[in-house]
Amino acid sequence: MQLHYIEKIRQTNPLIHNITNIVVANYVANGLLALGASPIMADAVEEMEELAKLSSALVLNIGTLDSVKVASMLIAGKAANQQGIPVVLDPVGVGATTYRKQVVAELLQQVKFSAIRGNAGEMAQLAGIDWQAKGVDAGSGAEDVALIAQMVAQRYQCIAAVSGATDYISDGQQVAKITNGTAMFPKITGSGCLLGAVLGAFLAVDQQNPFQAVTQACISYAVAGEIAAKALQPNQYGHFYLGLLDSLAQLDDQKVAEYAQVEVIGG
Ligand SMILES: Nc1ncnc2c1ncn2[C@@H]1O[C@H](COP(=O)(O)OP(=O)(O)OP(=O)(O)O)[C@@H](O)[C@H]1O
Ligand SMILES: Cc1ncsc1CCO
Ligand SMILES: [Mg+2]
């Protein structure tokens, strides 16, 4: 079956509202543009409700959170729920501090998320599993990552996407295991944050099949990185940073299908 997510994104040019961190905001906006979506980065509490009416998806990323931003996230999330548009959570570094844990708990309580995306350390924290995370980096732990994805999906009734060398996507029952990608991804900052925004764009064009939308988003993004890395020496991280944007711009659904390395278990 040939899927047409990228074609649909380019045809409909969905507006993706991001409340994201100061490290990656510019990169995420450029990545969404390269893919064919339309980014808006906006934090002011005064404009959250209006933006929910214009946007096709909302992405909340707590990377550089503060109390003002969190207040906007809560209002934006609730307004997006009311409008029926998908909301994505990126719980950056959630295990690192008490404040991050408290904020994520409150967001999860007050906002219904279509998808939560994080690295293994962040998602293990949300699943309540013991894990040695390191700041915003994944760290290591003994637990089966597929199980972490399933647990997060069940606990928060959403699609869970755990990124890493292998990505695991779950709706609570099925788990998709994706082995595309490149070891250059963790050498640039914001690669996970951009993936969270890309989930927003894919969900925006297919609200009926969120598991499929998130799985295809993760495959497409990993394939874009894989193709970008092929043209580079192993340590050309700066070139990869830009090459990933070019590769997203050049990607199409056919190339994704050609490169996809995915296995779906359970269901
Ligand atoms: N070692 C690896 N080999 C292949 N692909 C990888 C590897 N590590 C990460 N990826 C890919 O990198 C992308 C970003 O995921 P990652 O888990 O690195 O995000 P993250 O830790 O949240 O990043 P950041 O916080 O810097 O934004 C995903 O598409 C994932 O598949
Ligand atoms: C490095 C860093 N610190 C807070 S957010 C962020 C971007 C990657 O998660
Ligand atoms: Mg991250």
PDB file of C-alpha atoms and ligand atoms in Angstrom:
ATOM      1  CA  MET A   1       0.000   0.000   0.000  1.00  0.00           C
ATOM      2  CA  GLN A   2       1.428   3.388  -1.010  1.00  0.00           C
ATOM      3  CA  LEU A   3       0.693   6.127   1.541  1.00  0.00           C
ATOM      4  CA  HIS A   4       0.507   9.794   0.606  1.00  0.00           C
ATOM      5  CA  TYR A   5       1.303  11.745   3.751  1.00  0.00           C
ATOM      6  CA  ILE A   6       4.031  13.990   2.322  1.00  0.00           C
ATOM      7  CA  GLU A   7       1.994  14.722  -0.787  1.00  0.00           C
ATOM      8  CA  LYS A   8      -0.986  15.688   1.410  1.00  0.00           C
ATOM      9  CA  ILE A   9       1.165  17.934   3.597  1.00  0.00           C
ATOM     10  CA  ARG A  10       2.480  19.746   0.507  1.00  0.00           C
ATOM     11  CA  GLN A  11      -1.016  20.052  -0.956  1.00  0.00           C
ATOM     12  CA  THR A  12      -2.731  21.336   2.185  1.00  0.00           C
ATOM     13  CA  ASN A  13       0.198  23.177   3.796  1.00  0.00           C
ATOM     14  CA  PRO A  14      -1.139  22.721   7.380  1.00  0.00           C
ATOM     15  CA  LEU A  15      -0.405  25.460   9.909  1.00  0.00           C
ATOM     16  CA  ILE A  16       1.461  23.932  12.860  1.00  0.00           C
ATOM     17  CA  HIS A  17       1.474  25.976  16.071  1.00  0.00           C
ATOM     18  CA  ASN A  18       4.593  25.316  18.152  1.00  0.00           C
ATOM     19  CA  ILE A  19       5.327  26.363  21.688  1.00  0.00           C
ATOM     20  CA  THR A  20       8.892  25.140  21.750  1.00  0.00           C
ATOM     21  CA  ASN A  21      12.308  25.770  23.255  1.00  0.00           C
ATOM     22  CA  ILE A  22      14.717  28.590  22.486  1.00  0.00           C
ATOM     23  CA  VAL A  23      17.478  26.175  21.419  1.00  0.00           C
ATOM     24  CA  VAL A  24      15.570  24.763  18.442  1.00  0.00           C
ATOM     25  CA  ALA A  25      12.750  27.148  17.486  1.00  0.00           C
ATOM     26  CA  ASN A  26      14.386  28.390  14.274  1.00  0.00           C
ATOM     27  CA  TYR A  27      15.464  24.891  13.203  1.00  0.00           C
ATOM     28  CA  VAL A  28      12.004  23.420  13.814  1.00  0.00           C
ATOM     29  CA  ALA A  29      10.386  26.209  11.759  1.00  0.00           C
ATOM     30  CA  ASN A  30      12.808  25.553   8.885  1.00  0.00           C
ATOM     31  CA  GLY A  31      12.255  21.791   9.100  1.00  0.00           C
ATOM     32  CA  LEU A  32       8.469  22.182   8.887  1.00  0.00           C
ATOM     33  CA  LEU A  33       8.851  24.511   5.901  1.00  0.00           C
ATOM     34  CA  ALA A  34      11.175  22.043   4.176  1.00  0.00           C
ATOM     35  CA  LEU A  35       8.610  19.291   4.636  1.00  0.00           C
ATOM     36  CA  GLY A  36       5.847  21.460   3.184  1.00  0.00           C
ATOM     37  CA  ALA A  37       3.982  22.496   6.330  1.00  0.00           C
ATOM     38  CA  SER A  38       3.577  26.034   7.626  1.00  0.00           C
ATOM     39  CA  PRO A  39       5.079  26.788  11.053  1.00  0.00           C
ATOM     40  CA  ILE A  40       4.065  29.411  13.569  1.00  0.00           C
ATOM     41  CA  MET A  41       6.056  29.761  16.776  1.00  0.00           C
ATOM     42  CA  ALA A  42       3.922  31.676  19.278  1.00  0.00           C
ATOM     43  CA  ASP A  43       3.966  31.782  23.080  1.00  0.00           C
ATOM     44  CA  ALA A  44       1.875  34.786  24.135  1.00  0.00           C
ATOM     45  CA  VAL A  45      -1.057  33.773  26.318  1.00  0.00           C
ATOM     46  CA  GLU A  46      -3.203  36.480  24.675  1.00  0.00           C
ATOM     47  CA  GLU A  47      -3.184  34.759  21.277  1.00  0.00           C
ATOM     48  CA  MET A  48      -3.515  31.073  22.183  1.00  0.00           C
ATOM     49  CA  GLU A  49      -7.258  30.715  21.651  1.00  0.00           C
ATOM     50  CA  GLU A  50      -7.267  32.555  18.339  1.00  0.00           C
ATOM     51  CA  LEU A  51      -4.386  30.445  17.066  1.00  0.00           C
ATOM     52  CA  ALA A  52      -6.189  27.205  17.939  1.00  0.00           C
ATOM     53  CA  LYS A  53      -8.918  28.252  15.502  1.00  0.00           C
ATOM     54  CA  LEU A  54      -6.424  28.782  12.667  1.00  0.00           C
ATOM     55  CA  SER A  55      -4.058  25.871  13.240  1.00  0.00           C
ATOM     56  CA  SER A  56      -4.166  22.255  12.067  1.00  0.00           C
ATOM     57  CA  ALA A  57      -2.031  20.921  14.948  1.00  0.00           C
ATOM     58  CA  LEU A  58      -0.357  22.078  18.170  1.00  0.00           C
ATOM     59  CA  VAL A  59       3.075  20.932  19.398  1.00  0.00           C
ATOM     60  CA  LEU A  60       4.110  21.530  23.022  1.00  0.00           C
ATOM     61  CA  ASN A  61       7.831  21.145  23.808  1.00  0.00           C
ATOM     62  CA  ILE A  62       9.051  21.810  27.357  1.00  0.00           C
ATOM     63  CA  GLY A  63      12.770  22.085  26.504  1.00  0.00           C
ATOM     64  CA  THR A  64      13.274  25.563  27.985  1.00  0.00           C
ATOM     65  CA  LEU A  65      10.115  25.905  30.032  1.00  0.00           C
ATOM     66  CA  ASP A  66       9.233  28.679  32.456  1.00  0.00           C
ATOM     67  CA  SER A  67       6.029  29.541  34.287  1.00  0.00           C
ATOM     68  CA  VAL A  68       4.830  32.035  31.664  1.00  0.00           C
ATOM     69  CA  LYS A  69       5.316  29.544  28.837  1.00  0.00           C
ATOM     70  CA  VAL A  70       3.631  26.774  30.824  1.00  0.00           C
ATOM     71  CA  ALA A  71       0.540  28.948  31.391  1.00  0.00           C
ATOM     72  CA  SER A  72       0.340  29.461  27.616  1.00  0.00           C
ATOM     73  CA  MET A  73       0.789  25.731  26.987  1.00  0.00           C
ATOM     74  CA  LEU A  74      -2.162  24.888  29.240  1.00  0.00           C
ATOM     75  CA  ILE A  75      -4.455  27.399  27.530  1.00  0.00           C
ATOM     76  CA  ALA A  76      -3.251  26.448  24.038  1.00  0.00           C
ATOM     77  CA  GLY A  77      -3.670  22.728  24.778  1.00  0.00           C
ATOM     78  CA  LYS A  78      -7.206  23.118  26.079  1.00  0.00           C
ATOM     79  CA  ALA A  79      -8.188  25.380  23.171  1.00  0.00           C
ATOM     80  CA  ALA A  80      -6.746  22.863  20.682  1.00  0.00           C
ATOM     81  CA  ASN A  81      -8.758  20.074  22.349  1.00  0.00           C
ATOM     82  CA  GLN A  82     -11.886  22.181  22.005  1.00  0.00           C
ATOM     83  CA  GLN A  83     -11.201  22.782  18.306  1.00  0.00           C
ATOM     84  CA  GLY A  84     -10.521  19.069  17.800  1.00  0.00           C
ATOM     85  CA  ILE A  85      -7.013  19.526  16.387  1.00  0.00           C
ATOM     86  CA  PRO A  86      -4.218  17.055  17.295  1.00  0.00           C
ATOM     87  CA  VAL A  87      -1.843  17.993  20.116  1.00  0.00           C
ATOM     88  CA  VAL A  88       1.691  16.548  20.445  1.00  0.00           C
ATOM     89  CA  LEU A  89       3.811  16.589  23.617  1.00  0.00           C
ATOM     90  CA  ASP A  90       7.622  16.513  23.654  1.00  0.00           C
ATOM     91  CA  PRO A  91       8.567  16.053  27.338  1.00  0.00           C
ATOM     92  CA  VAL A  92      12.190  17.203  26.897  1.00  0.00           C
ATOM     93  CA  GLY A  93      14.376  16.248  29.863  1.00  0.00           C
ATOM     94  CA  VAL A  94      11.332  15.376  31.985  1.00  0.00           C
ATOM     95  CA  GLY A  95      13.342  13.196  34.355  1.00  0.00           C
ATOM     96  CA  ALA A  96      15.953  15.894  34.977  1.00  0.00           C
ATOM     97  CA  THR A  97      14.155  18.097  37.508  1.00  0.00           C
ATOM     98  CA  THR A  98      11.164  18.133  39.850  1.00  0.00           C
ATOM     99  CA  TYR A  99       9.736  21.176  38.030  1.00  0.00           C
ATOM    100  CA  ARG A 100       9.729  19.371  34.674  1.00  0.00           C
ATOM    101  CA  LYS A 101       7.990  16.363  36.245  1.00  0.00           C
ATOM    102  CA  GLN A 102       5.333  18.599  37.831  1.00  0.00           C
ATOM    103  CA  VAL A 103       4.690  20.523  34.618  1.00  0.00           C
ATOM    104  CA  VAL A 104       4.373  17.392  32.490  1.00  0.00           C
ATOM    105  CA  ALA A 105       1.997  15.838  35.045  1.00  0.00           C
ATOM    106  CA  GLU A 106      -0.192  18.947  34.892  1.00  0.00           C
ATOM    107  CA  LEU A 107      -0.156  19.072  31.085  1.00  0.00           C
ATOM    108  CA  LEU A 108      -1.110  15.390  30.926  1.00  0.00           C
ATOM    109  CA  GLN A 109      -3.909  15.957  33.384  1.00  0.00           C
ATOM    110  CA  GLN A 110      -5.432  18.982  31.665  1.00  0.00           C
ATOM    111  CA  VAL A 111      -4.752  18.363  27.977  1.00  0.00           C
ATOM    112  CA  LYS A 112      -5.630  15.344  25.822  1.00  0.00           C
ATOM    113  CA  PHE A 113      -2.611  14.530  23.644  1.00  0.00           C
ATOM    114  CA  SER A 114      -2.834  12.663  20.334  1.00  0.00           C
ATOM    115  CA  ALA A 115       0.827  11.710  20.597  1.00  0.00           C
ATOM    116  CA  ILE A 116       3.741  11.911  23.006  1.00  0.00           C
ATOM    117  CA  ARG A 117       7.255  11.726  21.554  1.00  0.00           C
ATOM    118  CA  GLY A 118      10.468  11.472  23.500  1.00  0.00           C
ATOM    119  CA  ASN A 119      13.724   9.585  23.773  1.00  0.00           C
ATOM    120  CA  ALA A 120      13.907   6.421  25.896  1.00  0.00           C
ATOM    121  CA  GLY A 121      14.910   8.283  29.066  1.00  0.00           C
ATOM    122  CA  GLU A 122      11.998  10.725  28.811  1.00  0.00           C
ATOM    123  CA  MET A 123       9.441   8.064  27.936  1.00  0.00           C
ATOM    124  CA  ALA A 124      10.667   5.690  30.680  1.00  0.00           C
ATOM    125  CA  GLN A 125      10.063   8.518  33.161  1.00  0.00           C
ATOM    126  CA  LEU A 126       6.468   8.877  31.902  1.00  0.00           C
ATOM    127  CA  ALA A 127       5.973   5.105  32.098  1.00  0.00           C
ATOM    128  CA  GLY A 128       7.204   5.156  35.705  1.00  0.00           C
ATOM    129  CA  ILE A 129      10.218   2.958  34.902  1.00  0.00           C
ATOM    130  CA  ASP A 130      13.686   3.258  36.436  1.00  0.00           C
ATOM    131  CA  TRP A 131      16.131   4.764  33.904  1.00  0.00           C
ATOM    132  CA  GLN A 132      19.429   6.661  34.024  1.00  0.00           C
ATOM    133  CA  ALA A 133      18.650   9.654  31.809  1.00  0.00           C
ATOM    134  CA  LYS A 134      21.193  12.447  31.391  1.00  0.00           C
ATOM    135  CA  GLY A 135      19.609  15.913  31.086  1.00  0.00           C
ATOM    136  CA  VAL A 136      17.956  16.054  27.668  1.00  0.00           C
ATOM    137  CA  ASP A 137      19.852  12.953  26.426  1.00  0.00           C
ATOM    138  CA  ALA A 138      18.417   9.432  26.405  1.00  0.00           C
ATOM    139  CA  GLY A 139      20.801   7.654  28.814  1.00  0.00           C
ATOM    140  CA  SER A 140      20.391   3.927  29.423  1.00  0.00           C
ATOM    141  CA  GLY A 141      18.211   1.386  31.194  1.00  0.00           C
ATOM    142  CA  ALA A 142      17.396  -2.302  31.214  1.00  0.00           C
ATOM    143  CA  GLU A 143      13.715  -2.187  30.309  1.00  0.00           C
ATOM    144  CA  ASP A 144      12.422  -3.276  26.917  1.00  0.00           C
ATOM    145  CA  VAL A 145      11.841  -0.042  24.957  1.00  0.00           C
ATOM    146  CA  ALA A 146       8.872  -1.522  23.076  1.00  0.00           C
ATOM    147  CA  LEU A 147       7.210  -2.086  26.438  1.00  0.00           C
ATOM    148  CA  ILE A 148       7.894   1.519  27.465  1.00  0.00           C
ATOM    149  CA  ALA A 149       6.102   2.698  24.306  1.00  0.00           C
ATOM    150  CA  GLN A 150       3.138   0.431  25.060  1.00  0.00           C
ATOM    151  CA  MET A 151       2.953   1.561  28.683  1.00  0.00           C
ATOM    152  CA  VAL A 152       2.998   5.280  27.830  1.00  0.00           C
ATOM    153  CA  ALA A 153       0.327   4.770  25.159  1.00  0.00           C
ATOM    154  CA  GLN A 154      -1.920   2.856  27.567  1.00  0.00           C
ATOM    155  CA  ARG A 155      -1.388   5.187  30.503  1.00  0.00           C
ATOM    156  CA  TYR A 156      -2.148   8.381  28.568  1.00  0.00           C
ATOM    157  CA  GLN A 157      -4.493   6.941  25.903  1.00  0.00           C
ATOM    158  CA  CYS A 158      -2.451   8.274  23.011  1.00  0.00           C
ATOM    159  CA  ILE A 159       0.165   7.252  20.473  1.00  0.00           C
ATOM    160  CA  ALA A 160       3.594   6.960  22.079  1.00  0.00           C
ATOM    161  CA  ALA A 161       6.748   7.378  19.982  1.00  0.00           C
ATOM    162  CA  VAL A 162      10.060   6.483  21.587  1.00  0.00           C
ATOM    163  CA  SER A 163      12.936   7.639  19.366  1.00  0.00           C
ATOM    164  CA  GLY A 164      16.493   6.340  19.306  1.00  0.00           C
ATOM    165  CA  ALA A 165      18.687   4.069  17.165  1.00  0.00           C
ATOM    166  CA  THR A 166      15.452   2.077  16.810  1.00  0.00           C
ATOM    167  CA  ASP A 167      12.145   3.944  17.079  1.00  0.00           C
ATOM    168  CA  TYR A 168       9.179   2.263  18.783  1.00  0.00           C
ATOM    169  CA  ILE A 169       5.660   3.557  18.139  1.00  0.00           C
ATOM    170  CA  SER A 170       2.654   2.187  20.006  1.00  0.00           C
ATOM    171  CA  ASP A 171      -1.092   2.723  20.331  1.00  0.00           C
ATOM    172  CA  GLY A 172      -1.100   0.577  23.475  1.00  0.00           C
ATOM    173  CA  GLN A 173      -1.588  -2.669  21.538  1.00  0.00           C
ATOM    174  CA  GLN A 174       0.490  -2.669  18.362  1.00  0.00           C
ATOM    175  CA  VAL A 175       4.142  -1.657  18.309  1.00  0.00           C
ATOM    176  CA  ALA A 176       5.909  -0.487  15.145  1.00  0.00           C
ATOM    177  CA  LYS A 177       9.673  -0.941  15.231  1.00  0.00           C
ATOM    178  CA  ILE A 178      11.622   1.317  12.851  1.00  0.00           C
ATOM    179  CA  THR A 179      15.321   0.771  12.172  1.00  0.00           C
ATOM    180  CA  ASN A 180      15.893   3.604   9.683  1.00  0.00           C
ATOM    181  CA  GLY A 181      18.044   6.561  10.697  1.00  0.00           C
ATOM    182  CA  THR A 182      21.676   7.509  11.145  1.00  0.00           C
ATOM    183  CA  ALA A 183      24.024   7.790  14.122  1.00  0.00           C
ATOM    184  CA  MET A 184      24.487  11.462  13.125  1.00  0.00           C
ATOM    185  CA  PHE A 185      21.032  12.371  14.493  1.00  0.00           C
ATOM    186  CA  PRO A 186      22.061  12.556  18.167  1.00  0.00           C
ATOM    187  CA  LYS A 187      25.093  14.700  17.187  1.00  0.00           C
ATOM    188  CA  ILE A 188      22.940  17.705  16.299  1.00  0.00           C
ATOM    189  CA  THR A 189      20.628  19.462  18.718  1.00  0.00           C
ATOM    190  CA  GLY A 190      16.956  19.670  17.932  1.00  0.00           C
ATOM    191  CA  SER A 191      16.650  16.502  15.869  1.00  0.00           C
ATOM    192  CA  GLY A 192      14.139  15.075  18.332  1.00  0.00           C
ATOM    193  CA  CYS A 193      12.321  18.394  18.690  1.00  0.00           C
ATOM    194  CA  LEU A 194      11.887  18.664  14.923  1.00  0.00           C
ATOM    195  CA  LEU A 195      10.575  15.092  14.850  1.00  0.00           C
ATOM    196  CA  GLY A 196       7.895  16.096  17.391  1.00  0.00           C
ATOM    197  CA  ALA A 197       6.793  18.923  15.085  1.00  0.00           C
ATOM    198  CA  VAL A 198       6.805  16.569  12.081  1.00  0.00           C
ATOM    199  CA  LEU A 199       4.401  14.301  14.009  1.00  0.00           C
ATOM    200  CA  GLY A 200       2.116  17.329  14.264  1.00  0.00           C
ATOM    201  CA  ALA A 201       2.182  17.809  10.472  1.00  0.00           C
ATOM    202  CA  PHE A 202       1.448  14.117   9.753  1.00  0.00           C
ATOM    203  CA  LEU A 203      -1.370  13.990  12.331  1.00  0.00           C
ATOM    204  CA  ALA A 204      -2.831  17.176  10.837  1.00  0.00           C
ATOM    205  CA  VAL A 205      -3.423  15.467   7.490  1.00  0.00           C
ATOM    206  CA  ASP A 206      -4.781  12.190   8.922  1.00  0.00           C
ATOM    207  CA  GLN A 207      -6.661  12.524  12.171  1.00  0.00           C
ATOM    208  CA  GLN A 208      -8.471   9.228  11.569  1.00  0.00           C
ATOM    209  CA  ASN A 209      -5.400   6.989  11.801  1.00  0.00           C
ATOM    210  CA  PRO A 210      -3.054   8.427  14.430  1.00  0.00           C
ATOM    211  CA  PHE A 211      -0.971   5.239  14.836  1.00  0.00           C
ATOM    212  CA  GLN A 212      -0.330   5.092  11.102  1.00  0.00           C
ATOM    213  CA  ALA A 213       0.301   8.853  10.885  1.00  0.00           C
ATOM    214  CA  VAL A 214       2.878   8.808  13.692  1.00  0.00           C
ATOM    215  CA  THR A 215       4.553   5.656  12.358  1.00  0.00           C
ATOM    216  CA  GLN A 216       4.839   7.169   8.874  1.00  0.00           C
ATOM    217  CA  ALA A 217       6.149  10.440  10.326  1.00  0.00           C
ATOM    218  CA  CYS A 218       8.898   8.593  12.198  1.00  0.00           C
ATOM    219  CA  ILE A 219       9.829   6.491   9.149  1.00  0.00           C
ATOM    220  CA  SER A 220       9.863   9.500   6.812  1.00  0.00           C
ATOM    221  CA  TYR A 221      11.994  11.578   9.161  1.00  0.00           C
ATOM    222  CA  ALA A 222      14.501   8.788   9.823  1.00  0.00           C
ATOM    223  CA  VAL A 223      14.741   8.102   6.079  1.00  0.00           C
ATOM    224  CA  ALA A 224      15.413  11.806   5.415  1.00  0.00           C
ATOM    225  CA  GLY A 225      18.308  11.654   7.880  1.00  0.00           C
ATOM    226  CA  GLU A 226      19.584   8.403   6.413  1.00  0.00           C
ATOM    227  CA  ILE A 227      19.687   9.882   2.903  1.00  0.00           C
ATOM    228  CA  ALA A 228      21.345  13.107   4.132  1.00  0.00           C
ATOM    229  CA  ALA A 229      24.070  11.166   5.951  1.00  0.00           C
ATOM    230  CA  LYS A 230      24.915   9.063   2.901  1.00  0.00           C
ATOM    231  CA  ALA A 231      26.461  12.108   1.205  1.00  0.00           C
ATOM    232  CA  LEU A 232      28.686  12.990   4.202  1.00  0.00           C
ATOM    233  CA  GLN A 233      31.812  11.961   6.072  1.00  0.00           C
ATOM    234  CA  PRO A 234      30.927  10.425   9.469  1.00  0.00           C
ATOM    235  CA  ASN A 235      31.768  13.541  11.537  1.00  0.00           C
ATOM    236  CA  GLN A 236      30.338  16.277   9.317  1.00  0.00           C
ATOM    237  CA  TYR A 237      27.671  17.135  11.861  1.00  0.00           C
ATOM    238  CA  GLY A 238      27.356  20.754  10.719  1.00  0.00           C
ATOM    239  CA  HIS A 239      26.639  19.637   7.184  1.00  0.00           C
ATOM    240  CA  PHE A 240      24.164  17.082   8.513  1.00  0.00           C
ATOM    241  CA  TYR A 241      22.317  19.852  10.348  1.00  0.00           C
ATOM    242  CA  LEU A 242      21.659  21.586   7.018  1.00  0.00           C
ATOM    243  CA  GLY A 243      21.575  18.403   4.933  1.00  0.00           C
ATOM    244  CA  LEU A 244      18.626  17.111   6.938  1.00  0.00           C
ATOM    245  CA  LEU A 245      16.597  20.192   5.915  1.00  0.00           C
ATOM    246  CA  ASP A 246      17.513  19.692   2.243  1.00  0.00           C
ATOM    247  CA  SER A 247      16.677  16.015   2.486  1.00  0.00           C
ATOM    248  CA  LEU A 248      13.251  16.734   4.024  1.00  0.00           C
ATOM    249  CA  ALA A 249      12.586  19.137   1.149  1.00  0.00           C
ATOM    250  CA  GLN A 250      13.571  16.493  -1.428  1.00  0.00           C
ATOM    251  CA  LEU A 251      11.738  13.596   0.218  1.00  0.00           C
ATOM    252  CA  ASP A 252       8.599  12.066  -1.265  1.00  0.00           C
ATOM    253  CA  ASP A 253       6.264   9.222  -0.274  1.00  0.00           C
ATOM    254  CA  GLN A 254       7.725   6.878  -2.867  1.00  0.00           C
ATOM    255  CA  LYS A 255      11.268   7.298  -1.535  1.00  0.00           C
ATOM    256  CA  VAL A 256       9.983   6.699   2.002  1.00  0.00           C
ATOM    257  CA  ALA A 257       8.306   3.446   0.913  1.00  0.00           C
ATOM    258  CA  GLU A 258      11.511   2.369  -0.848  1.00  0.00           C
ATOM    259  CA  TYR A 259      13.736   2.903   2.195  1.00  0.00           C
ATOM    260  CA  ALA A 260      11.302   1.971   5.005  1.00  0.00           C
ATOM    261  CA  GLN A 261      12.543  -0.613   7.486  1.00  0.00           C
ATOM    262  CA  VAL A 262       9.548  -1.226   9.712  1.00  0.00           C
ATOM    263  CA  GLU A 263       8.018  -4.178  11.463  1.00  0.00           C
ATOM    264  CA  VAL A 264       4.637  -4.059  13.252  1.00  0.00           C
ATOM    265  CA  ILE A 265       4.146  -6.422  16.182  1.00  0.00           C
ATOM    266  CA  GLY A 266       0.921  -7.218  18.029  1.00  0.00           C
ATOM    267  CA  GLY A 267      -2.494  -5.619  17.557  1.00  0.00           C
TER     268      GLY A 267
HETATM  269  N1  LIG B   1      21.935   5.988  16.915  1.00  0.00           N
HETATM  270  C1  LIG B   1      20.965   6.305  16.058  1.00  0.00           C
HETATM  271  N2  LIG B   1      20.911   5.683  14.848  1.00  0.00           N
HETATM  272  C2  LIG B   1      19.930   5.980  13.978  1.00  0.00           C
HETATM  273  N3  LIG B   1      18.980   6.918  14.189  1.00  0.00           N
HETATM  274  C3  LIG B   1      18.974   7.566  15.364  1.00  0.00           C
HETATM  275  C4  LIG B   1      19.961   7.285  16.370  1.00  0.00           C
HETATM  276  N4  LIG B   1      19.690   8.060  17.453  1.00  0.00           N
HETATM  277  C5  LIG B   1      18.613   8.791  17.137  1.00  0.00           C
HETATM  278  N5  LIG B   1      18.159   8.492  15.895  1.00  0.00           N
HETATM  279  C6  LIG B   1      17.030   9.138  15.208  1.00  0.00           C
HETATM  280  O1  LIG B   1      17.114  10.503  15.544  1.00  0.00           O
HETATM  281  C7  LIG B   1      15.839  11.133  15.528  1.00  0.00           C
HETATM  282  C8  LIG B   1      15.699  11.971  16.799  1.00  0.00           C
HETATM  283  O2  LIG B   1      15.582  11.107  17.898  1.00  0.00           O
HETATM  284  P1  LIG B   1      16.396  11.251  19.265  1.00  0.00           P
HETATM  285  O3  LIG B   1      16.000  10.091  20.100  1.00  0.00           O
HETATM  286  O4  LIG B   1      17.835  11.449  19.007  1.00  0.00           O
HETATM  287  O5  LIG B   1      15.724  12.568  19.842  1.00  0.00           O
HETATM  288  P2  LIG B   1      16.044  13.410  21.141  1.00  0.00           P
HETATM  289  O6  LIG B   1      16.979  12.674  22.039  1.00  0.00           O
HETATM  290  O7  LIG B   1      14.760  13.839  21.712  1.00  0.00           O
HETATM  291  O8  LIG B   1      16.782  14.663  20.472  1.00  0.00           O
HETATM  292  P3  LIG B   1      16.884  16.222  20.938  1.00  0.00           P
HETATM  293  O9  LIG B   1      16.470  16.278  22.362  1.00  0.00           O
HETATM  294  O10 LIG B   1      18.316  16.589  20.716  1.00  0.00           O
HETATM  295  O11 LIG B   1      15.998  17.021  20.082  1.00  0.00           O
HETATM  296  C9  LIG B   1      14.837  10.005  15.363  1.00  0.00           C
HETATM  297  O12 LIG B   1      14.411  10.000  14.020  1.00  0.00           O
HETATM  298  C10 LIG B   1      15.643   8.726  15.646  1.00  0.00           C
HETATM  299  O13 LIG B   1      15.186   7.643  14.883  1.00  0.00           O
HETATM  300  C1  LIG B   2      20.033  21.233  24.586  1.00  0.00           C
HETATM  301  C2  LIG B   2      18.679  21.576  25.038  1.00  0.00           C
HETATM  302  N1  LIG B   2      18.461  22.076  26.295  1.00  0.00           N
HETATM  303  C3  LIG B   2      17.188  22.339  26.531  1.00  0.00           C
HETATM  304  S1  LIG B   2      16.169  22.014  25.220  1.00  0.00           S
HETATM  305  C4  LIG B   2      17.487  21.485  24.282  1.00  0.00           C
HETATM  306  C5  LIG B   2      17.310  21.060  22.878  1.00  0.00           C
HETATM  307  C6  LIG B   2      17.313  19.593  22.668  1.00  0.00           C
HETATM  308  O1  LIG B   2      16.444  18.877  23.414  1.00  0.00           O
HETATM  309 MG    MG B   3      14.462  15.501  22.926  1.00  0.00          MG
END
